[in-house]
MMTF fields as JSON, N, C-alpha, C and O atoms, coordinates in Angstrom:
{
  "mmtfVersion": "1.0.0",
  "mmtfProducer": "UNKNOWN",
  "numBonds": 607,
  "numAtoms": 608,
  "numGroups": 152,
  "numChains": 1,
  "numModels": 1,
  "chainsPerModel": [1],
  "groupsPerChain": [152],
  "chainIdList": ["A"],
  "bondAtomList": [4, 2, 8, 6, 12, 10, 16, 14, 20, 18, 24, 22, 28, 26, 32, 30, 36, 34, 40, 38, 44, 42, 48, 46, 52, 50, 56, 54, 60, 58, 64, 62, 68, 66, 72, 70, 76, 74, 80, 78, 84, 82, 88, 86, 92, 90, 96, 94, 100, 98, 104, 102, 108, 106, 112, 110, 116, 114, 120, 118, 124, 122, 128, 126, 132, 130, 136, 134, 140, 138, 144, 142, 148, 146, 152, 150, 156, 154, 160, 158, 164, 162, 168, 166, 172, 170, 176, 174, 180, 178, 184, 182, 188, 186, 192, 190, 196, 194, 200, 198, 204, 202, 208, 206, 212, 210, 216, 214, 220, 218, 224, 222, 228, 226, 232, 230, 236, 234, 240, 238, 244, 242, 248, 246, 252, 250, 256, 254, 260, 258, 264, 262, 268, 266, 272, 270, 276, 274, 280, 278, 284, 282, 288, 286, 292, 290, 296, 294, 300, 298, 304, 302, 308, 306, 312, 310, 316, 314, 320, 318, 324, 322, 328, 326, 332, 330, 336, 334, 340, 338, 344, 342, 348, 346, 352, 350, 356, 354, 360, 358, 364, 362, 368, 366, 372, 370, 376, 374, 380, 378, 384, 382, 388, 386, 392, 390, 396, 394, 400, 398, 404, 402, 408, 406, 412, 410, 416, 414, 420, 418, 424, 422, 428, 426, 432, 430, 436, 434, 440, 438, 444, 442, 448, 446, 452, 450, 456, 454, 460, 458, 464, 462, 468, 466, 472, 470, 476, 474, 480, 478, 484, 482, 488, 486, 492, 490, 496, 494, 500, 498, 504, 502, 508, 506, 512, 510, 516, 514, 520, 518, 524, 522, 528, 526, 532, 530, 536, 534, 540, 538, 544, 542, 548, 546, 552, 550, 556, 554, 560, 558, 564, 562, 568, 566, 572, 570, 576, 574, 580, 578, 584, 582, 588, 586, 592, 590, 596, 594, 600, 598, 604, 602],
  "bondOrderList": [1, 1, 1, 1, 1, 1, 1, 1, 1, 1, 1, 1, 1, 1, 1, 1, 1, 1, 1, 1, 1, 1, 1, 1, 1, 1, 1, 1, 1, 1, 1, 1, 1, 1, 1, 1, 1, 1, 1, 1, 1, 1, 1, 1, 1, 1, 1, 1, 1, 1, 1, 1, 1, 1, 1, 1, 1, 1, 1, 1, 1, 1, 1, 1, 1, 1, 1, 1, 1, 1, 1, 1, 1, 1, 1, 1, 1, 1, 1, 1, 1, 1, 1, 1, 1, 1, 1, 1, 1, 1, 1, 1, 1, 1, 1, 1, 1, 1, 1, 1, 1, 1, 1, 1, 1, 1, 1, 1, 1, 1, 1, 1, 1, 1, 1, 1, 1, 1, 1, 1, 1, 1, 1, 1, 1, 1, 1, 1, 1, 1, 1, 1, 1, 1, 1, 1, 1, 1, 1, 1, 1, 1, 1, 1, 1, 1, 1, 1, 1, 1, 1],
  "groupList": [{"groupName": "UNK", "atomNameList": ["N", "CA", "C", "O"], "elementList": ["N", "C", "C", "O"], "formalChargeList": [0, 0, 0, 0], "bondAtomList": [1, 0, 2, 1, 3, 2], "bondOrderList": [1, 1, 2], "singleLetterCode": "X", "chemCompType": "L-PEPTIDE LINKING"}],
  "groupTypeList": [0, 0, 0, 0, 0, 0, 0, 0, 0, 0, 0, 0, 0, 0, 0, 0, 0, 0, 0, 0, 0, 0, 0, 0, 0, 0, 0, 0, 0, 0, 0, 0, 0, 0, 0, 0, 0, 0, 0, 0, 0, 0, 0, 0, 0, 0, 0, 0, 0, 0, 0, 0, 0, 0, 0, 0, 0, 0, 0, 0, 0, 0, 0, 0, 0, 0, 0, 0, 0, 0, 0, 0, 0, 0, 0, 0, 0, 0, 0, 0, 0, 0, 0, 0, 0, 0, 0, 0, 0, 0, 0, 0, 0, 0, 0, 0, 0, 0, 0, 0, 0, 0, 0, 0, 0, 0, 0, 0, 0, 0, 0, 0, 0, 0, 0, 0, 0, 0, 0, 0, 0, 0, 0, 0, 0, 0, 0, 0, 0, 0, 0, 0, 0, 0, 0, 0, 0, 0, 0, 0, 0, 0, 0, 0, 0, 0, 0, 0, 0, 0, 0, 0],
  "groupIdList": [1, 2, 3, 4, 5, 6, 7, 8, 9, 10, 11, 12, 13, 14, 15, 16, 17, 18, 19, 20, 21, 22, 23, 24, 25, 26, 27, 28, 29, 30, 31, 32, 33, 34, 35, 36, 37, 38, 39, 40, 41, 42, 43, 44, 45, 46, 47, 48, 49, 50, 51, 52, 53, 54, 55, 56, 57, 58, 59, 60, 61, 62, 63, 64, 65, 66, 67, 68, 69, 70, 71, 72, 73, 74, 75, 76, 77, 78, 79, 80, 81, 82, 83, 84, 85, 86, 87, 88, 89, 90, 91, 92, 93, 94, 95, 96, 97, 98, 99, 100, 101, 102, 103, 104, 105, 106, 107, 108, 109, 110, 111, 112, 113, 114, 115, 116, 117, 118, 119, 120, 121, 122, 123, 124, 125, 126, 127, 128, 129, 130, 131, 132, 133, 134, 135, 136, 137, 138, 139, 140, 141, 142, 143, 144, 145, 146, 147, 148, 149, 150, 151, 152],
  "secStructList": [7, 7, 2, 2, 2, 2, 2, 2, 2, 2, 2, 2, 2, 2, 2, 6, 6, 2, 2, 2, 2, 6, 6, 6, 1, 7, 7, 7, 7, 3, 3, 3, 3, 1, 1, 1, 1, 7, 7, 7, 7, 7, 7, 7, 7, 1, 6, 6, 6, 6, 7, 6, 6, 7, 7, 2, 2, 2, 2, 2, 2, 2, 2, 2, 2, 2, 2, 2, 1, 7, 1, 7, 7, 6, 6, 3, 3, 3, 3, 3, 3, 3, 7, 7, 7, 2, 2, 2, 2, 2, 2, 2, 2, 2, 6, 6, 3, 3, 3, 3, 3, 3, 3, 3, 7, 7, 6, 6, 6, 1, 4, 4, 4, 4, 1, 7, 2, 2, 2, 2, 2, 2, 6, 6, 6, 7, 7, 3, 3, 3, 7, 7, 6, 6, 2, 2, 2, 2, 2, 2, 2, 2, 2, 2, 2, 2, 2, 2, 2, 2, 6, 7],
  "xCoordList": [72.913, 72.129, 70.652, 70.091, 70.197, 68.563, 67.801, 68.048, 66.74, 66.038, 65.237, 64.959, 64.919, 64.729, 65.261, 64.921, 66.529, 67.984, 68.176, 68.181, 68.33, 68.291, 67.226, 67.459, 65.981, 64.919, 65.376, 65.354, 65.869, 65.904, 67.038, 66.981, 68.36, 69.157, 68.789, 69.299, 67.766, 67.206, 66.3, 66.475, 65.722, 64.649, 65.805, 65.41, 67.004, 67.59, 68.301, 68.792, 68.443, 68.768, 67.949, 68.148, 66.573, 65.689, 65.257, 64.715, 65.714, 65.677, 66.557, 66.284, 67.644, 69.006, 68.04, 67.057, 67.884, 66.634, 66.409, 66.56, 65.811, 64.601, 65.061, 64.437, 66.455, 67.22, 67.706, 67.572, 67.976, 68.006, 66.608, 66.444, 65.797, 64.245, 64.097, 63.898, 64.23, 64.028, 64.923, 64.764, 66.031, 66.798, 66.757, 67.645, 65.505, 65.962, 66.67, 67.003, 67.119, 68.346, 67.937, 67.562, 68.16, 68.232, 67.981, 68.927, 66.572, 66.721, 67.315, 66.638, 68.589, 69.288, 70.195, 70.945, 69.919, 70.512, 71.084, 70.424, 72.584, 72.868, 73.624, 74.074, 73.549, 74.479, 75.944, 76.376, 76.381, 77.523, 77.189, 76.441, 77.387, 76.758, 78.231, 78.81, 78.81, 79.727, 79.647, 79.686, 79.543, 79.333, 77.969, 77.674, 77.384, 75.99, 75.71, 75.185, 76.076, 76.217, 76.226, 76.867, 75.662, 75.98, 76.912, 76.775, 77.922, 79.25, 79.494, 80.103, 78.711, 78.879, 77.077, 76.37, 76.647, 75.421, 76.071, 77.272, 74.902, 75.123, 73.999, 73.108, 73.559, 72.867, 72.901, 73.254, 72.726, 72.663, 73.269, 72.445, 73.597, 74.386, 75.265, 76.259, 74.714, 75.645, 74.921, 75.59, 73.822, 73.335, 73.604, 73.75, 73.629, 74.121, 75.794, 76.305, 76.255, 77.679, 78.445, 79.653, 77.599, 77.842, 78.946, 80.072, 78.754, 79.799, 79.381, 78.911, 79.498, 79.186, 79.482, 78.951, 80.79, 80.932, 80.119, 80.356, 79.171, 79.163, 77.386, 76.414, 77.674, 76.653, 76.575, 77.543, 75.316, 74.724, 76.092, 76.572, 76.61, 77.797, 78.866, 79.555, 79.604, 80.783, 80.85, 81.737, 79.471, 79.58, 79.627, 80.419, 78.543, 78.741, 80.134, 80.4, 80.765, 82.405, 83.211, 83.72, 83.169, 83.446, 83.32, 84.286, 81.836, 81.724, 82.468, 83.14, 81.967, 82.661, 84.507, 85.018, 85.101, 86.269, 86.407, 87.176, 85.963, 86.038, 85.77, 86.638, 84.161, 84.609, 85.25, 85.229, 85.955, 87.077, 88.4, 89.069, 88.885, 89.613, 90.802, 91.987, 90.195, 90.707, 90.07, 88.887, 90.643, 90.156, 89.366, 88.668, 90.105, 89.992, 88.844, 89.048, 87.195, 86.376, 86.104, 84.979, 86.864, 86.944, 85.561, 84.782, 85.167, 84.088, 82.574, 81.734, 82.973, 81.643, 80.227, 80.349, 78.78, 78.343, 77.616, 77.287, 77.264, 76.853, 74.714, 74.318, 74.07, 72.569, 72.501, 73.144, 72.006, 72.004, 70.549, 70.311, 69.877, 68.378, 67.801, 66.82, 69.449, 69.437, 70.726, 71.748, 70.348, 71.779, 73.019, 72.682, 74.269, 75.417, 75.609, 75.459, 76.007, 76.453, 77.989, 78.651, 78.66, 79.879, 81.018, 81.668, 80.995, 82.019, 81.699, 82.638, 80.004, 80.22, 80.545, 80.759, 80.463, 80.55, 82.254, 82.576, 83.028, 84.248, 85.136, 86.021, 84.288, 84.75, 84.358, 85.041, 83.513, 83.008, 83.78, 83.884, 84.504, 85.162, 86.986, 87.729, 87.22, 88.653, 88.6, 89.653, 87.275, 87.29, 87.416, 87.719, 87.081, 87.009, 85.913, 86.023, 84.926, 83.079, 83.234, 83.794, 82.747, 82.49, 80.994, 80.944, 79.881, 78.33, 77.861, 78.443, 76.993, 76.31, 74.989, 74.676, 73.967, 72.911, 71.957, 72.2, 71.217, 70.516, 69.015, 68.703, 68.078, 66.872, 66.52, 66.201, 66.801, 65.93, 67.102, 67.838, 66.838, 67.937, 68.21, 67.192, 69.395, 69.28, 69.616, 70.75, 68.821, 69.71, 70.341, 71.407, 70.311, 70.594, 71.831, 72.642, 72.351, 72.998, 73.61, 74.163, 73.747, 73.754, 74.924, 75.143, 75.996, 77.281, 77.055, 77.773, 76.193, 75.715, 75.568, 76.18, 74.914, 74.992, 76.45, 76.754, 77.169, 78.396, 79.784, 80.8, 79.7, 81.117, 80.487, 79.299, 81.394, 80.957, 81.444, 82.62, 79.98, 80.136, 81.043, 81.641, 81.159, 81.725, 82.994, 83.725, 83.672, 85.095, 85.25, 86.147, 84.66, 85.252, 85.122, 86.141, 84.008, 83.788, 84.938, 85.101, 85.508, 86.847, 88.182, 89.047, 88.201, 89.413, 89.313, 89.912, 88.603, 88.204, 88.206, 88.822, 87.794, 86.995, 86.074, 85.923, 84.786, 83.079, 82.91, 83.853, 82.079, 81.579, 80.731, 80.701, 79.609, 78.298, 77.443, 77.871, 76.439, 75.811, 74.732, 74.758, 73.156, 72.24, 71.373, 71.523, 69.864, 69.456, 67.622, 67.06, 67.249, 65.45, 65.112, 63.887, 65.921, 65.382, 64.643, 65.322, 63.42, 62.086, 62.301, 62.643, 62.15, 62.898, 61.276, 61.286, 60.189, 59.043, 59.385, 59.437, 59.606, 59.623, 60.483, 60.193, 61.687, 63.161, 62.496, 62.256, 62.182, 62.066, 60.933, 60.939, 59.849, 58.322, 59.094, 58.509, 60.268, 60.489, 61.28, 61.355, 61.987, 62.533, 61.598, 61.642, 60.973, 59.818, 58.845, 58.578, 58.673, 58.008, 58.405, 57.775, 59.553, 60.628, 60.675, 60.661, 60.739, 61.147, 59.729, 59.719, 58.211, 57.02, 57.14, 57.037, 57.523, 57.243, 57.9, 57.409, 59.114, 60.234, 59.561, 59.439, 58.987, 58.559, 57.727, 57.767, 56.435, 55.583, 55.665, 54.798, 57.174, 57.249, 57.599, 57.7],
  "yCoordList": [-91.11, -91.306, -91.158, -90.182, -92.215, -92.149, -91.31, -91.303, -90.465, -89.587, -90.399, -89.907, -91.685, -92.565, -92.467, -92.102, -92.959, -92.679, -91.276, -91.207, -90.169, -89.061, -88.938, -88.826, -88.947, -89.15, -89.631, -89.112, -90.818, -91.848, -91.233, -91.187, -90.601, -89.647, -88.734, -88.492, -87.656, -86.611, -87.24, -86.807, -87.912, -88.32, -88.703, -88.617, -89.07, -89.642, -88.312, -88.38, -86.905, -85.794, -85.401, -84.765, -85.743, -84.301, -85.214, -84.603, -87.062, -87.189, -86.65, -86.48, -86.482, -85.438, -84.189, -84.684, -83.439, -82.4, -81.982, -81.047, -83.673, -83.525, -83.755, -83.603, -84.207, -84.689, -83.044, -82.907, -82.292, -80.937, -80.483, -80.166, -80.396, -79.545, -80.147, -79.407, -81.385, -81.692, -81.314, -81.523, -80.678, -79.965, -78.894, -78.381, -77.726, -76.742, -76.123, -75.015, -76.553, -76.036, -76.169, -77.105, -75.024, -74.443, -76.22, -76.839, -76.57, -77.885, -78.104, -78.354, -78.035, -78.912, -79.84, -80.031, -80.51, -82.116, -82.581, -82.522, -83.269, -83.709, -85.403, -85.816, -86.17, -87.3, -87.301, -86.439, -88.03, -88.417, -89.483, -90.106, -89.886, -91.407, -91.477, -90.504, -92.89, -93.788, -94.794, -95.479, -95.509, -96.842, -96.981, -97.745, -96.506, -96.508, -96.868, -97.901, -96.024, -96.662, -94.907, -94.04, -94.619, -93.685, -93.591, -94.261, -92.958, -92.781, -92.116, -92.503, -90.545, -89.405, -88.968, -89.013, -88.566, -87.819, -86.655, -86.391, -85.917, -84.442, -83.929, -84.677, -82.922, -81.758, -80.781, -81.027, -79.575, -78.675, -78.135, -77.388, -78.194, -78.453, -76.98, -77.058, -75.808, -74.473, -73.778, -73.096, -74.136, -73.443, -74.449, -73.993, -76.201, -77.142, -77.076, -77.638, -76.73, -76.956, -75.663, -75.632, -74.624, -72.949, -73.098, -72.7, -73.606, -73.016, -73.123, -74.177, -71.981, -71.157, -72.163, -72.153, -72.922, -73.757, -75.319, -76.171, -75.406, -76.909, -77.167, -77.756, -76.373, -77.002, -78.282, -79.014, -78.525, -80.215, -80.609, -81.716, -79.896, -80.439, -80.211, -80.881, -79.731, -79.981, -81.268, -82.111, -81.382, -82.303, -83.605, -84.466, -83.76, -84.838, -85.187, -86.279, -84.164, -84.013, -85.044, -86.137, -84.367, -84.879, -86.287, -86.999, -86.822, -87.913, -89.156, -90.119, -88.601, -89.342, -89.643, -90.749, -88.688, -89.052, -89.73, -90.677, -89.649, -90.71, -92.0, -92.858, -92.07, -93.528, -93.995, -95.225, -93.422, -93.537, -93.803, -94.775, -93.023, -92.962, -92.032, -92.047, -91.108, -90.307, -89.053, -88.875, -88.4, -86.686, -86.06, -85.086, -87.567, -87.116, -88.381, -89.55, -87.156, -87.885, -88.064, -87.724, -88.491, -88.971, -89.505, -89.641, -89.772, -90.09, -90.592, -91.492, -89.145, -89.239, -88.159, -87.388, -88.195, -87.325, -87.067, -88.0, -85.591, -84.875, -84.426, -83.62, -85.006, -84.231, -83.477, -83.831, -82.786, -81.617, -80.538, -79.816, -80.578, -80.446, -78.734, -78.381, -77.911, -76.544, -76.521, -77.03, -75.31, -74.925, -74.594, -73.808, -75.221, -74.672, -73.512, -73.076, -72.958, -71.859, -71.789, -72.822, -70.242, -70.329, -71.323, -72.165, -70.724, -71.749, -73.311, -74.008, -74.026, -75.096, -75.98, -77.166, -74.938, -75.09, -75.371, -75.903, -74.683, -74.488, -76.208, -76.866, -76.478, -77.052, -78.76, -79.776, -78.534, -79.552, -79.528, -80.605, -78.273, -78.844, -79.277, -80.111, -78.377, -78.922, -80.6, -81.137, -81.304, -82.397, -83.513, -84.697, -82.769, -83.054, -84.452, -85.585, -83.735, -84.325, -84.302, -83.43, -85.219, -85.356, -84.019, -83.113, -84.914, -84.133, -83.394, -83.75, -82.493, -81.639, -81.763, -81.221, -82.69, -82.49, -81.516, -81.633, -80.874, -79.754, -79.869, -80.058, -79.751, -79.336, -78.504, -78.692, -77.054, -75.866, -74.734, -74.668, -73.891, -73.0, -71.664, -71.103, -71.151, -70.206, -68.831, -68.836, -67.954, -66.738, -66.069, -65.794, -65.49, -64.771, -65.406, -64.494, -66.736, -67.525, -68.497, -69.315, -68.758, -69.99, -69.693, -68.592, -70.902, -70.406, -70.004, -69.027, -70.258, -70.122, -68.6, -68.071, -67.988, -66.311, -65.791, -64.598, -66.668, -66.055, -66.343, -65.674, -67.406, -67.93, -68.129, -68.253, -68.118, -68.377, -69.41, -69.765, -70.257, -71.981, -72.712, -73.749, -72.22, -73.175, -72.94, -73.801, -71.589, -71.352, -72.679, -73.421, -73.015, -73.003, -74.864, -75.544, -75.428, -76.164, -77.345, -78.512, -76.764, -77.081, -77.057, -77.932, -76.334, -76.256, -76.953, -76.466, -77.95, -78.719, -80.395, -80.735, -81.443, -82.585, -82.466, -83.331, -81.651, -81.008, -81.389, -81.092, -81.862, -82.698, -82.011, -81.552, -81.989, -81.988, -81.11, -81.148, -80.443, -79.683, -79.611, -79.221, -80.231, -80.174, -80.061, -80.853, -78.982, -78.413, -78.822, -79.429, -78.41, -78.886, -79.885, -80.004, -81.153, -82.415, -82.616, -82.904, -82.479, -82.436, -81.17, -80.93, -80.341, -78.839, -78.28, -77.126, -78.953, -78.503, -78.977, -78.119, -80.42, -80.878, -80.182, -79.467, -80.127, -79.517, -78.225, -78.133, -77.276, -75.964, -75.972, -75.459, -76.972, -76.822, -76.909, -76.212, -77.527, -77.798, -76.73, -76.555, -75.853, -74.854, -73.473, -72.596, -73.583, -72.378, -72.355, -71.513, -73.292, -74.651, -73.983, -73.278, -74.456, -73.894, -72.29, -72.007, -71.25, -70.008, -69.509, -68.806, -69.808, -69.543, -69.77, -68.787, -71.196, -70.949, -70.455, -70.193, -70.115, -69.309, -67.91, -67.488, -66.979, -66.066, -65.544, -64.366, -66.76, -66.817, -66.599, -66.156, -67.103, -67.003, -65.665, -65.404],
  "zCoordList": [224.34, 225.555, 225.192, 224.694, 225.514, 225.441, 226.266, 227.472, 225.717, 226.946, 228.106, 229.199, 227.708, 228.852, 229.84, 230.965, 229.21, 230.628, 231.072, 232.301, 230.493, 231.221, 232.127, 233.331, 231.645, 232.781, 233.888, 235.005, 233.504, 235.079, 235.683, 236.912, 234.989, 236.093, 236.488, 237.582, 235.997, 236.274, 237.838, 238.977, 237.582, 238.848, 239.761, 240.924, 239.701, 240.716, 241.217, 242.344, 240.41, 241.054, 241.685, 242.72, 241.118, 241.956, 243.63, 244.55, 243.747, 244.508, 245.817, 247.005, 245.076, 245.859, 245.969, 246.521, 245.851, 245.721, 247.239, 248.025, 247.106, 248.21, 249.647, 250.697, 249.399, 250.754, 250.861, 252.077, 250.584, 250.875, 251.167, 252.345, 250.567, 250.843, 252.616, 253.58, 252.657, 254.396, 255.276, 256.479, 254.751, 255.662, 255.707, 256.388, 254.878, 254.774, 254.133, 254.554, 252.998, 252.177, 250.493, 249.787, 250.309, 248.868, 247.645, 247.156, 247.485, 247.05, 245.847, 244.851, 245.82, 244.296, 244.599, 245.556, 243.342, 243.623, 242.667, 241.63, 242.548, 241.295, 241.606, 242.674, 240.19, 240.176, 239.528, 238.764, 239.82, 238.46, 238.0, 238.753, 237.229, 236.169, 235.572, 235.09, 235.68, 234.828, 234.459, 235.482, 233.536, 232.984, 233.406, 234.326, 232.985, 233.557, 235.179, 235.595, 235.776, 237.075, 237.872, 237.278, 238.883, 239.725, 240.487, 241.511, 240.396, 241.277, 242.399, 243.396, 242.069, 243.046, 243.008, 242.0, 244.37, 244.605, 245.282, 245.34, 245.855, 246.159, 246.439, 246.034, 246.986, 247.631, 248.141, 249.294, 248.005, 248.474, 250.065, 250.594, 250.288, 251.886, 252.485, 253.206, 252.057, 251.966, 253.858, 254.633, 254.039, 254.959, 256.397, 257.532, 255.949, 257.142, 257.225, 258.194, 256.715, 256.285, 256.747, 256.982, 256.844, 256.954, 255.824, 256.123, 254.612, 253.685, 252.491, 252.063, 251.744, 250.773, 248.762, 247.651, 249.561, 248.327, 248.206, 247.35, 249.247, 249.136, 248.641, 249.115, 247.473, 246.393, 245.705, 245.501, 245.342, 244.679, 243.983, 244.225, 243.287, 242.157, 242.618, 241.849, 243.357, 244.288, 245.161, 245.024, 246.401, 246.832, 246.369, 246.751, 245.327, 244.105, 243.11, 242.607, 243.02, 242.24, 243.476, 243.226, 244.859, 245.968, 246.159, 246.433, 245.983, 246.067, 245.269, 245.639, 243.851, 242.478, 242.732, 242.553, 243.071, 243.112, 244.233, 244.063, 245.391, 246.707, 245.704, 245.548, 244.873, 244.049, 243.508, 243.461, 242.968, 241.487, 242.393, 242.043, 243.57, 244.18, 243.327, 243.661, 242.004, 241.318, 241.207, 241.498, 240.896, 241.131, 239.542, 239.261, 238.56, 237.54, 236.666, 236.338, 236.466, 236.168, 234.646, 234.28, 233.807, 232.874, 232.417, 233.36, 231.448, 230.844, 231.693, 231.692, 232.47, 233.566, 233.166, 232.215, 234.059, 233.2, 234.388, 235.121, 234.716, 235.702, 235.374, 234.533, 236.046, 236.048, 237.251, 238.239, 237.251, 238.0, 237.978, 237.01, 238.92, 238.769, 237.88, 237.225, 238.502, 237.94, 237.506, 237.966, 235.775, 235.1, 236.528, 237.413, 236.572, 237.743, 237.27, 236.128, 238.368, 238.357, 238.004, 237.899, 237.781, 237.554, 237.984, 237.365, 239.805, 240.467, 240.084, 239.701, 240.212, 239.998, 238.284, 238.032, 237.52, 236.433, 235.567, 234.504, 236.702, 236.587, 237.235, 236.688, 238.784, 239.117, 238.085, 237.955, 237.749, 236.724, 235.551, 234.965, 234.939, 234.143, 234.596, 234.078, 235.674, 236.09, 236.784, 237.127, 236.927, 237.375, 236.379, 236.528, 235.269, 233.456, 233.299, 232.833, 233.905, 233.294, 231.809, 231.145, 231.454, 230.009, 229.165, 228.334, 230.301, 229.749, 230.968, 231.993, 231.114, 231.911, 231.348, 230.288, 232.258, 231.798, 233.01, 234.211, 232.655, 233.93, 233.531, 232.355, 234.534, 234.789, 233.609, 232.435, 234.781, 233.518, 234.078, 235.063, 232.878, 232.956, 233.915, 234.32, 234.282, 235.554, 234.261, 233.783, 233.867, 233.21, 234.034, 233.484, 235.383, 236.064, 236.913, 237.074, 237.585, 238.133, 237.365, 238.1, 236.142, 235.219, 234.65, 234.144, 234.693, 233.632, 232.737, 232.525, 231.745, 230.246, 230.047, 229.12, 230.735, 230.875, 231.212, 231.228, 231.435, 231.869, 231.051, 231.241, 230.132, 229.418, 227.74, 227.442, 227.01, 225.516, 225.46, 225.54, 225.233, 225.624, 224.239, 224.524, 222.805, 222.168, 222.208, 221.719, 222.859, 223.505, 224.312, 223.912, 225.178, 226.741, 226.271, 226.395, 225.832, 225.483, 224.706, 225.062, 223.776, 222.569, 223.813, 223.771, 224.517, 225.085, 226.685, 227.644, 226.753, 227.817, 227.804, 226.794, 228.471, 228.093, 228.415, 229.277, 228.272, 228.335, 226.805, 226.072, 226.384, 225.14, 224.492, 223.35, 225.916, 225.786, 226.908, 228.062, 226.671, 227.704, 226.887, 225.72, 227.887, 227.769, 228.554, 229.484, 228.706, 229.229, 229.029, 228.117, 229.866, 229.932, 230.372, 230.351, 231.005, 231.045, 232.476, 233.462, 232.556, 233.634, 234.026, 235.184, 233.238, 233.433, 234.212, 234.64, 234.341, 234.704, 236.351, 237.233, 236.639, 237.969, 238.381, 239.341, 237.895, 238.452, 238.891, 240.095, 238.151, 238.731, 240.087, 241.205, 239.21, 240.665, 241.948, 242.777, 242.511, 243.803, 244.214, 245.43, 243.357, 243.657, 243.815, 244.677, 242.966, 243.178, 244.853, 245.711, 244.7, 245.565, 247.031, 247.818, 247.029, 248.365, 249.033, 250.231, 247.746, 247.971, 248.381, 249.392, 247.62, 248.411, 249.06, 249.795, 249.989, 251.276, 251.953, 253.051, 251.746, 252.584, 252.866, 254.016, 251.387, 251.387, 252.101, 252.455, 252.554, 253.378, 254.897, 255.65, 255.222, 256.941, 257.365, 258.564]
}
């Protein structure tokens, strides 16, 4: 994958992003990409939804298989504006994503702090996991958000 192309999925997450930031909601945003093609989007949706699981990469998992009309995402590849967290990290691999590409990294919330990645990695179809890509934009809108929350 060319970093060109990650770019251009990355911008198409943090546009998911922003469809959360206008609702009020925790702005992260992710795609699924297959055959070069976007399958599943997603956003943040835990505070409109009143439910706790329906983060950027669930709803996007959600979406992708409504495309596929299969549950099982085979040589698909997830951007995602921030490292997922456990649950969504889990559900990404029982959906069996190929790559995880993310923003910038969560130490405190981030699977990566939480699993020993070349374990979990080998005993999966997860390939690949890569991290930093507009890891500056990705975070500004999240930082972005919580000032002003902080502020009211």
């Amino acid at each position: 994958m060319s970093n060109e192309a990650k770019i251009n999925w990355m911008q198409k997450a943090i546009f998911e992003a922003n469809k959360a930031l206008k609702q009020n909601e925790v702005p992260i945003g992710a795609v699924i990409i297959k055959d070069n093609k976007i399958i599943g989007r997603g956003y943040n949706q835990v505070e409109g939804l009143l439910d706790s699981t329906a983060h950027a990469e669930i709803i996007a998992i959600s979406s992708a298989a409504n495309s596929l009309n299969d549950w099982r995402l085979n040589d698909c590849s997830i951007y995602v504006t921030k490292e997922p967290c456990l649950m969504c990290y889990g559900a990404i691999v029982n959906s069996r994503i190929k790559e995880i590409y993310f923003g910038f990294p969560d130490s405190d919330h981030g699977f990566k702090s939480k699993i020993d990645e070349t374990q979990s990695i080998h005993k999966t179809h997860l390939k690949k996991i890569e991290g930093n890509i507009l890891s500056y934009e990705c975070r500004k809108i999240l930082t972005d958000f919580f000032k002003y929350k902080r502020k009211k």
